[in-house]
Short mmCIF file of C-alpha atoms in Angstrom, two decimals:
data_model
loop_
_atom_site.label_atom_id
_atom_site.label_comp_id
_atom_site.label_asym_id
_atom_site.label_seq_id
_atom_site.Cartn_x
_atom_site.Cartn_y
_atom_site.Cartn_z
CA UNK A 2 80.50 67.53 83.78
CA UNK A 3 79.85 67.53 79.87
CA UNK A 4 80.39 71.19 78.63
CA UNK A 5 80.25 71.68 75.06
CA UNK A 6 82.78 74.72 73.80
CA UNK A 7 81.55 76.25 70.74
CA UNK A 8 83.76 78.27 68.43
CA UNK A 9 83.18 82.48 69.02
CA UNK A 10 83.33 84.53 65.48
CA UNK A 11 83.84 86.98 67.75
CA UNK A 12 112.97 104.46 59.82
CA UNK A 13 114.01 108.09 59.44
CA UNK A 14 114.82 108.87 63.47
CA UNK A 15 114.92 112.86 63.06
CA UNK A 16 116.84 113.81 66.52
CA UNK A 17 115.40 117.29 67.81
CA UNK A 18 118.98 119.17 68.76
CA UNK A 19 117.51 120.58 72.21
CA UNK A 20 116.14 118.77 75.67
CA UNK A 21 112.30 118.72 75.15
CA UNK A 22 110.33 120.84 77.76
CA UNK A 23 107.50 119.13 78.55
CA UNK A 24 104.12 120.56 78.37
CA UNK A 25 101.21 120.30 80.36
CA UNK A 26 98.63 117.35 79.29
CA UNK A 27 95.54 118.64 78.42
CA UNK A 28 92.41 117.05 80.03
CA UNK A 29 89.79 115.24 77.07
CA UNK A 30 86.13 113.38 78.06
CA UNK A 31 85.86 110.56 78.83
CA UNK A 32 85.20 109.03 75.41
CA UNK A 33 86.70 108.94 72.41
CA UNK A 34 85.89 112.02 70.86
CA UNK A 35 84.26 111.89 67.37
CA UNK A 36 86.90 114.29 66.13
CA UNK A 37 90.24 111.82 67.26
CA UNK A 38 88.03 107.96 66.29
CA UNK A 39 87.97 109.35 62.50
CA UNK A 40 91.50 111.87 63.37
CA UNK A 41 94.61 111.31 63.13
CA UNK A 42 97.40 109.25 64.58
CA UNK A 43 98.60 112.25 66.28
CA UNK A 44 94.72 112.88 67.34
CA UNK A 45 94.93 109.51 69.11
CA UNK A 46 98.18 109.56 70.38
CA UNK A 47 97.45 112.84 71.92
CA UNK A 48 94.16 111.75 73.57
CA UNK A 49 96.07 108.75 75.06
CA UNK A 50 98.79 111.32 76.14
CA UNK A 51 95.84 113.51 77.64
CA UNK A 52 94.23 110.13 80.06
CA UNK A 53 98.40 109.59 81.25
CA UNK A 54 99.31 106.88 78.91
CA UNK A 55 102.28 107.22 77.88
CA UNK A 56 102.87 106.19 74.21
CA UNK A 57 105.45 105.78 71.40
CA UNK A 58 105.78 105.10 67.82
CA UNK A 59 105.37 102.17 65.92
CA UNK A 60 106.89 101.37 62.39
CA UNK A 61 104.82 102.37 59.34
CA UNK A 62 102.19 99.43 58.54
CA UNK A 63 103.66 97.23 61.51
CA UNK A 64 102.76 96.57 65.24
CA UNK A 65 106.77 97.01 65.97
CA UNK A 66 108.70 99.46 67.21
CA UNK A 67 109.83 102.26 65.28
CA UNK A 68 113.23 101.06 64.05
CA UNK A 69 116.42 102.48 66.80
CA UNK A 70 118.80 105.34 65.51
CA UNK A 71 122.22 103.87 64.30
CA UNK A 72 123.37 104.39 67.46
CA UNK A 73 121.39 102.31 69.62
CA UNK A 74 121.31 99.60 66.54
CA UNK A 75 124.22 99.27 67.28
CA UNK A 76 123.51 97.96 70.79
CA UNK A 77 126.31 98.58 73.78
CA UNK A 78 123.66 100.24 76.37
CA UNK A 79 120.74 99.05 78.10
CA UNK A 80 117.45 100.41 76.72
CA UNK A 81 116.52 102.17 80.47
CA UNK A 82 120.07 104.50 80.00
CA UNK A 83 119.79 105.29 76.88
CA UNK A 84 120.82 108.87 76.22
CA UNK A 85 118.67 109.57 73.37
CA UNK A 86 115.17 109.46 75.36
CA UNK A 87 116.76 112.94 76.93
CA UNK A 88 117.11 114.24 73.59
CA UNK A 89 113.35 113.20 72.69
CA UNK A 90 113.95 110.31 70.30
CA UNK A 91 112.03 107.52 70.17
CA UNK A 92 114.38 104.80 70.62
CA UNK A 93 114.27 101.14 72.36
CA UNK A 94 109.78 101.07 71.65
CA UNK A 95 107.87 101.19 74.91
CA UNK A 96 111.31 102.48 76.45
CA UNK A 97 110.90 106.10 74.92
CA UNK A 98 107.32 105.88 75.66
CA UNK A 99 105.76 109.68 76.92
CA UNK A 100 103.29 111.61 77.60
CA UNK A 101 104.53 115.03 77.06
CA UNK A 102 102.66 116.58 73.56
CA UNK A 103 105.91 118.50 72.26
CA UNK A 104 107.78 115.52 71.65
CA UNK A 105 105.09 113.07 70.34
CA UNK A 106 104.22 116.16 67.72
CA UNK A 107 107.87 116.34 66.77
CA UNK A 108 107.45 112.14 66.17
CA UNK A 109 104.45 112.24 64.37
CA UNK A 110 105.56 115.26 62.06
CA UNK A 111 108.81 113.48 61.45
CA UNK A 112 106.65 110.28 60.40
CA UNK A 113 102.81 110.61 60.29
CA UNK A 114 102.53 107.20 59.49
CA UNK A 115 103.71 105.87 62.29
CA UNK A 116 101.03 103.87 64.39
CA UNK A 117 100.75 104.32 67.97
CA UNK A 118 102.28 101.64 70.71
CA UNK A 119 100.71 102.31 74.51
CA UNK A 120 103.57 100.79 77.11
CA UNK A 121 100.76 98.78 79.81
CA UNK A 122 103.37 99.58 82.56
CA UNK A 123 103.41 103.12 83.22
CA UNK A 124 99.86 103.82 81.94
CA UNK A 125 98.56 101.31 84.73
CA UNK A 126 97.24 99.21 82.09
CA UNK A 127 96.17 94.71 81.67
CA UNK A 128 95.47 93.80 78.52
CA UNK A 129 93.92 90.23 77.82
CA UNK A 130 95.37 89.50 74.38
CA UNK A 131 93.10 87.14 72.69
CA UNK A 132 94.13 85.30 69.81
CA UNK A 133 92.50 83.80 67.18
CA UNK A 134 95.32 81.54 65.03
CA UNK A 135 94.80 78.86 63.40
CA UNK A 136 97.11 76.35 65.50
CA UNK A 137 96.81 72.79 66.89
CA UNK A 138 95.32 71.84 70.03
CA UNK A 139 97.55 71.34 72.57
CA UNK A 140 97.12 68.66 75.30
CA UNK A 141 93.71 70.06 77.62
CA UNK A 142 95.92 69.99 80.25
CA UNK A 143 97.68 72.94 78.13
CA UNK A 144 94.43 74.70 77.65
CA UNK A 145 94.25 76.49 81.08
CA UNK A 146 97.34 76.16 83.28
CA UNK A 147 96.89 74.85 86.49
CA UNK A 148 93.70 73.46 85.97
CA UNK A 149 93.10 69.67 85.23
CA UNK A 150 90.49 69.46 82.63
CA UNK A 151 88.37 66.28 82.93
CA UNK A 152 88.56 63.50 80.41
CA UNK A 153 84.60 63.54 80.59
CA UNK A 154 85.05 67.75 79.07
CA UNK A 155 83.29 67.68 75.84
CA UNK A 156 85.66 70.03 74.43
CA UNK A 157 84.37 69.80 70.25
CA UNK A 158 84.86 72.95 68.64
CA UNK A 159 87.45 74.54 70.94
CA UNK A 160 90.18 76.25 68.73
CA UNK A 161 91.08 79.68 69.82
CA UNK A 162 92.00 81.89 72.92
CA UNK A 163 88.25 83.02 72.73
CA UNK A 164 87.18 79.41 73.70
CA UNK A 165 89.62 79.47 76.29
CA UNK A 166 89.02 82.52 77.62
CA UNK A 167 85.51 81.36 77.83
CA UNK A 168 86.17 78.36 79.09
CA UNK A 169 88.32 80.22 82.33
CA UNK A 170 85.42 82.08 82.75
CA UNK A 171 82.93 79.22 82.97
CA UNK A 172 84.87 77.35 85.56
CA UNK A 173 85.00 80.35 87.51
CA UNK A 174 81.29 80.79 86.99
CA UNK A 175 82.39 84.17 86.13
CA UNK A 176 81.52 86.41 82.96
CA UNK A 177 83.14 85.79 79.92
CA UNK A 178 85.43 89.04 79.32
CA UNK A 179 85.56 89.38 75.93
CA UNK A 180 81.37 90.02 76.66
CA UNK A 181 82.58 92.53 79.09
CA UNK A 182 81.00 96.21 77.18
CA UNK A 183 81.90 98.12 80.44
CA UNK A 184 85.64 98.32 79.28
CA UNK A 185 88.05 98.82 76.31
CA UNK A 186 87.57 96.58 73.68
CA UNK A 187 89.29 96.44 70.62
CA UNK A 188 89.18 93.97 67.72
CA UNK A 189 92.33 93.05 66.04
CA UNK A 190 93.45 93.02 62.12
CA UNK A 191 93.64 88.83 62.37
CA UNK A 192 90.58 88.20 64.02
CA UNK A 193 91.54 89.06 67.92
CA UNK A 194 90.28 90.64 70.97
CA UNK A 195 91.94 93.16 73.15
CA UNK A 196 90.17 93.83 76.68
CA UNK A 197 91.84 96.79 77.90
CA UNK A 198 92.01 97.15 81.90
CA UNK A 199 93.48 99.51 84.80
CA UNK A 200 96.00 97.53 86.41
CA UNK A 201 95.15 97.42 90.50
CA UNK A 202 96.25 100.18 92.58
CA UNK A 203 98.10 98.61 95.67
CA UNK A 204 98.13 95.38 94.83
CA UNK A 205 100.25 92.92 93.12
CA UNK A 206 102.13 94.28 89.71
CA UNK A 207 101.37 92.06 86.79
CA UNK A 208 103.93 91.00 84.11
CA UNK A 209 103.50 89.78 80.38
CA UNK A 210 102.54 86.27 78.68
CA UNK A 211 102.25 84.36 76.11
CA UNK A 212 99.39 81.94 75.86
CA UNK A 213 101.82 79.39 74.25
CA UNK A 214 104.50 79.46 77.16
CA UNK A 215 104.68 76.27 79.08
CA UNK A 216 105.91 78.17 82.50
CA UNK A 217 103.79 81.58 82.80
CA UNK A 218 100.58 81.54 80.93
CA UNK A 219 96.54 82.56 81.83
CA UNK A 220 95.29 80.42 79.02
CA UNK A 221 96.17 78.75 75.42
CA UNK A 222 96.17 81.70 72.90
CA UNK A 223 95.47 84.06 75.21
CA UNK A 224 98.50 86.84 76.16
CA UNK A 225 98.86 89.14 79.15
CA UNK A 226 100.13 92.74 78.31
CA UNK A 227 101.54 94.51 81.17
CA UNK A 228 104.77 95.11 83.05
CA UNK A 229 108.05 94.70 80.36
CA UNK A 230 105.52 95.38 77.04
CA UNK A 231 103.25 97.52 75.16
CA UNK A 232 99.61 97.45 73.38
CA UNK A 233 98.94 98.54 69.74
CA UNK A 234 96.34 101.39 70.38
CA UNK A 235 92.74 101.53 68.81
CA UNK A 236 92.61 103.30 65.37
CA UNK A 237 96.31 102.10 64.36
CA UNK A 238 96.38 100.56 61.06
CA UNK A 239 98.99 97.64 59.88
CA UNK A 240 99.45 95.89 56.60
CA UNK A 241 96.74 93.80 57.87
CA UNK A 242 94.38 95.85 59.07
CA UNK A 243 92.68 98.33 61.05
CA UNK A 244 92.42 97.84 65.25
CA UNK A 245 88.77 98.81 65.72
CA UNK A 246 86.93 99.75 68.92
CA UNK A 247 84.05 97.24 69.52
CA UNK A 248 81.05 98.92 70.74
CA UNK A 249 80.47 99.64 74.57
CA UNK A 250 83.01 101.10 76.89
CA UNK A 251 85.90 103.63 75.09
CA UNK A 252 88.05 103.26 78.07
CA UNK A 253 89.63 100.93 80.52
CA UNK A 254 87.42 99.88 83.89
CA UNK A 255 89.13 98.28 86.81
CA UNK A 256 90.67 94.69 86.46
CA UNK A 257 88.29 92.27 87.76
CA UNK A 258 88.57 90.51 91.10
CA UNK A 259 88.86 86.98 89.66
CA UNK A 260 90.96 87.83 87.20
CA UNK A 261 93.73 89.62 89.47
CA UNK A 262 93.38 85.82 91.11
CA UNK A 263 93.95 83.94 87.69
CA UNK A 264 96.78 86.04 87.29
CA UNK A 265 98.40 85.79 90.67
CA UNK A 266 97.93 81.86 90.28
CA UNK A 267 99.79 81.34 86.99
CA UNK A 268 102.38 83.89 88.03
CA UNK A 269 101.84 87.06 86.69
CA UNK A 270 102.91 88.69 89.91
CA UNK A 271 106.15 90.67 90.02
CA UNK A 272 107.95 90.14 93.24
CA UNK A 273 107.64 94.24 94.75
CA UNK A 274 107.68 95.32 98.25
CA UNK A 275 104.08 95.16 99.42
CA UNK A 276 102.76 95.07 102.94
CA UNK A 277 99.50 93.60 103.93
CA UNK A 278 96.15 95.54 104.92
CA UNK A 279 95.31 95.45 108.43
CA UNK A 280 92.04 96.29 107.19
CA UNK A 281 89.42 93.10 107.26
CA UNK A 282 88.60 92.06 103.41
CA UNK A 283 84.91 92.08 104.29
CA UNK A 284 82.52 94.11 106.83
CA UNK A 285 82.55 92.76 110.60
CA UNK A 286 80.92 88.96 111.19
CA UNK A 287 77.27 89.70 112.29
CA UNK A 288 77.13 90.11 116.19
CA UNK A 289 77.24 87.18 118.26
CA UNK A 290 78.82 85.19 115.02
CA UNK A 291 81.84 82.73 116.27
CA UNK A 292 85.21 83.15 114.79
CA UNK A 293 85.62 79.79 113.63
CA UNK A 294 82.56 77.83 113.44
CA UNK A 295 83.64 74.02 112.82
CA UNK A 296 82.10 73.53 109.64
CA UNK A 297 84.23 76.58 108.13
CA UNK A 298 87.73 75.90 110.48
CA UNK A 299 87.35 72.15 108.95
CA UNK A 300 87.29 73.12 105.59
CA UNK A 301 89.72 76.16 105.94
CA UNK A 302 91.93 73.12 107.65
CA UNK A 303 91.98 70.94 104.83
CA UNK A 304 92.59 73.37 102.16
CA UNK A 305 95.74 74.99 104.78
CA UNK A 306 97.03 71.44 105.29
CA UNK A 307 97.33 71.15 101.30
CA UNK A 308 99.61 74.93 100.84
CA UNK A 309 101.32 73.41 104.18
CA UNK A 310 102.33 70.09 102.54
CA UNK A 311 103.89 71.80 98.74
CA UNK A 312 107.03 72.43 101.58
CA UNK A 313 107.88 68.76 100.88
CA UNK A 314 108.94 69.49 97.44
CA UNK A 315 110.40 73.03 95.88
CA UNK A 316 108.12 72.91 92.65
CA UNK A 317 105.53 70.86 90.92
CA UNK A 318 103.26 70.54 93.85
CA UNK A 319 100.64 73.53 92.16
CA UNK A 320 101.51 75.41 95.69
CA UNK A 321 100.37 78.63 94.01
CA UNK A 322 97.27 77.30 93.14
CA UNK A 323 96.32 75.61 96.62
CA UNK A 324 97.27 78.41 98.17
CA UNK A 325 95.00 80.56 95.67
CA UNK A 326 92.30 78.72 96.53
CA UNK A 327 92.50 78.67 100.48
CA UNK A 328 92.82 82.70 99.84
CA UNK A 329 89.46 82.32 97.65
CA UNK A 330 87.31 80.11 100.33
CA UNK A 331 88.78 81.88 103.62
CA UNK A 332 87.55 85.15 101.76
CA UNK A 333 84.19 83.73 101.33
CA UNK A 334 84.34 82.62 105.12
CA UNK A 335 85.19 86.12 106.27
CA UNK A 336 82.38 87.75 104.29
CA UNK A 337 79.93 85.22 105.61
CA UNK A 338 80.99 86.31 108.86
CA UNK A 339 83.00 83.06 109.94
CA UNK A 340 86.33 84.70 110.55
CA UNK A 341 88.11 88.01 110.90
CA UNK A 342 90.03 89.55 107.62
CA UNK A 343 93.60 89.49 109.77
CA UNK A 344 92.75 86.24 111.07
CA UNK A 345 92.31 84.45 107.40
CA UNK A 346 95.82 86.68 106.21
CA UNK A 347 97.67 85.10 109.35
CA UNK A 348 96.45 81.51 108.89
CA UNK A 349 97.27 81.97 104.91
CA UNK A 350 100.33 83.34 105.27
CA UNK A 351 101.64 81.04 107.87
CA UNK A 352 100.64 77.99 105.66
CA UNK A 353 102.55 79.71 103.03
CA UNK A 354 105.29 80.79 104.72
CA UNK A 355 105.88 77.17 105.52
CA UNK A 356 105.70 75.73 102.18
CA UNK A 357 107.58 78.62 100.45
CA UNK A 358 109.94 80.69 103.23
CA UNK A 359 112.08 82.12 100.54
CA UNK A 360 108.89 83.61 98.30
CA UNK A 361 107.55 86.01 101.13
CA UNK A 362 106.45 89.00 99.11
CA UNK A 363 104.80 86.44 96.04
CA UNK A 364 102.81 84.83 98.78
CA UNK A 365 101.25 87.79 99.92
CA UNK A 366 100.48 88.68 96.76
CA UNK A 367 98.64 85.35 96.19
CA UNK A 368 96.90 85.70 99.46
CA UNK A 369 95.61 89.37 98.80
CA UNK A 370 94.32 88.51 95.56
CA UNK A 371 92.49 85.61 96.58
CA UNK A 372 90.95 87.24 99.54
CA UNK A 373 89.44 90.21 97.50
CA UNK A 374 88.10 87.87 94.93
CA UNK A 375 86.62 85.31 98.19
CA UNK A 376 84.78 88.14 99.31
CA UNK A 377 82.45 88.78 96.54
CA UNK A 378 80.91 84.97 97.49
CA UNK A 379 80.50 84.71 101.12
CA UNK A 380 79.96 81.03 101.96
CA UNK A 381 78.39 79.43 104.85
CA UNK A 382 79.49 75.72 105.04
CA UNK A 383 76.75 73.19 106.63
CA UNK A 384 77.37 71.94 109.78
CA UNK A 385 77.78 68.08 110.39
CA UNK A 386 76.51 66.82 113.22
#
């Protein structure tokens, strides 16, 4: 394999002295209005408010919070009891986050330069956050985790979280998102991408990254913003510049398949009570199809045997990654008809179960993930005779 990467160009805190009432949200289109992309901060933050994503201030000129009250400077209370979010203050950043348009008009009166913070959690949001800084190159086997990168990888010209991004995408044989018009994106004052996305509904919660971390981590230079953080929302403007919608899509579309996989495989997932489908992950096998042809059981087998042996060791076996991967092919399987939908989750989660017995909700997350990304390639191994 010789791939060639090329480089991509691509503090006052007024406290109202009543409980704020909340007011109903009003409904706006679809698309950012022409009125609210040239508008206001308020504008914005009040269009965000009107999709149900909650939002908060950000300091004047800066992607940070707007600065606590004394108070809560102070420190003494966790963010999530803070009394002040009951008296509509905008204390502890994503924390005070809200969607109700009385109190984000008292905010933005108070301070109309303030720029406008979107917390990913409780607006159902995953942001890719890619990064463009001008940093060293790691070792490739930093550059996407969990992935060995062969020596033979002509990888001239690779130097930000767009090449790596890219690069993800590639060995997926998947699109590249920051090509992906049919969502969100927005450009960033230093030369990034944001690709905005809806977080999936009834499946695994996502948390944040950073592209540099050497435990959780989708790619080199490339962040996750979700669960525990917030974005900075298009039309803010900072010292350093303006965050400017890129053409296509003005709002978020659904989190792709693969990428709910990547995620799930570099641990993103947040351990939450989930319960698998009974539901099969693809239509019925064709009639008269067997459940378990040999050429699919055999290499269903192999890939089982591999999540099966990880139980021999408590990390550093890549279990999360083998077991990604059986999810991926026995999806593929079931699509093609080769096996039943329960009858890949069983086998999965029994090889999982094995390995990791004390990680039972994280393995069905991996396991749903890679089954709804397996079924968009149905594959039909050959026989041998």
């Amino acid at each position: 394999m010789n791939t060639h990467v090329r480089d991509r160009s691509g503090n006052r805190n007024r406290r109202p002295s009543h409980r704020v009432k909340e007011e109903p949200v009003p409904v706006h289109s679809e698309n950012l209005p022409p009125g609210v992309s040239g508008g206001t901060a308020l504008d914005v933050a009040s269009w965000l408010a009107g999709r149900g994503y909650p939002v908060h201030p950000l300091a004047p000129g800066a992607k940070t919070p707007a600065p606590n009250c004394p108070d809560c400077r102070s420190g003494g209370h966790p963010a999530q009891d803070c009394p002040c979010h009951a008296l509509g203050r905008w204390c502890h950043g994503f924390h005070a986050a809200t969607t109700d348009l009385r109190t984000l008009r008292a905010w933005w009166e108070t301070e109309p330069g303030f720029g406008i913070g979107v917390a990913c959690g409780p607006a159902g949001l995953v942001v890719i956050d890619v990064d463009a800084h001008a940093e060293q190159l790691p070792d490739r086997q930093r550059l996407l985790p969990g992935i060995p990168i062969d020596d033979r990888v002509d990888l001239t010209g690779l130097q930000s979280g767009f090449d790596t991004l890219a690069l993800l995408a590639a060995y997926r044989s998947r699109p590249n998102p920051c090509e992906d018009t049919s969502t969100l994106r927005v450009r960033t004052p230093s030369g990034g991408m944001h690709i905005w996305y809806r977080a999936p509904r009834g499946g695994p919660s996502l948390r944040c990254s950073s592209g540099s971390s050497p435990k959780v981590a989708l790619a080199w230079q490339v962040d996750v913003r979700a669960v525990g953080g917030y974005i900075v929302a298009p039309t803010t403007r900072t010292a350093a510049g303006v965050y400017e919608p890129l053409p296509g899509a003005r709002v978020p579309a659904a989190l792709p398949l693969w990428l709910i996989a990547e995620l799930a495989r570099t641990g993103h997932t947040v351990e939450v009570p989930v319960a698998p489908s009974d539901a099969p992950v693809a239509p019925s096998r064709p009639r008269g199809a067997k459940t378990t042809p040999k050429g699919g059981q055999r290499l269903l087998t192999g890939l089982l045997d591999e999540v099966r042996a990880c139980g021999a060791s408590p990390s550093g076996t890549a279990f999360s990654e083998k077991l990604n991967r059986a999810a991926f092919t026995a999806g593929g399987l079931a699509a093609a008809g080769h096996l039943t939908g329960p009858e890949a989750r069983r086998l999965l989660l029994e090889a999982a179960d094995h390995a990791r017995p004390h990680q039972p909700r994280r393995n069905v997350l991996i396991v749903e993930a890679g089954l709804r990304a397996g079924s968009d390639r149905p594959i039909h191994p050959k026989e041998r005779p």
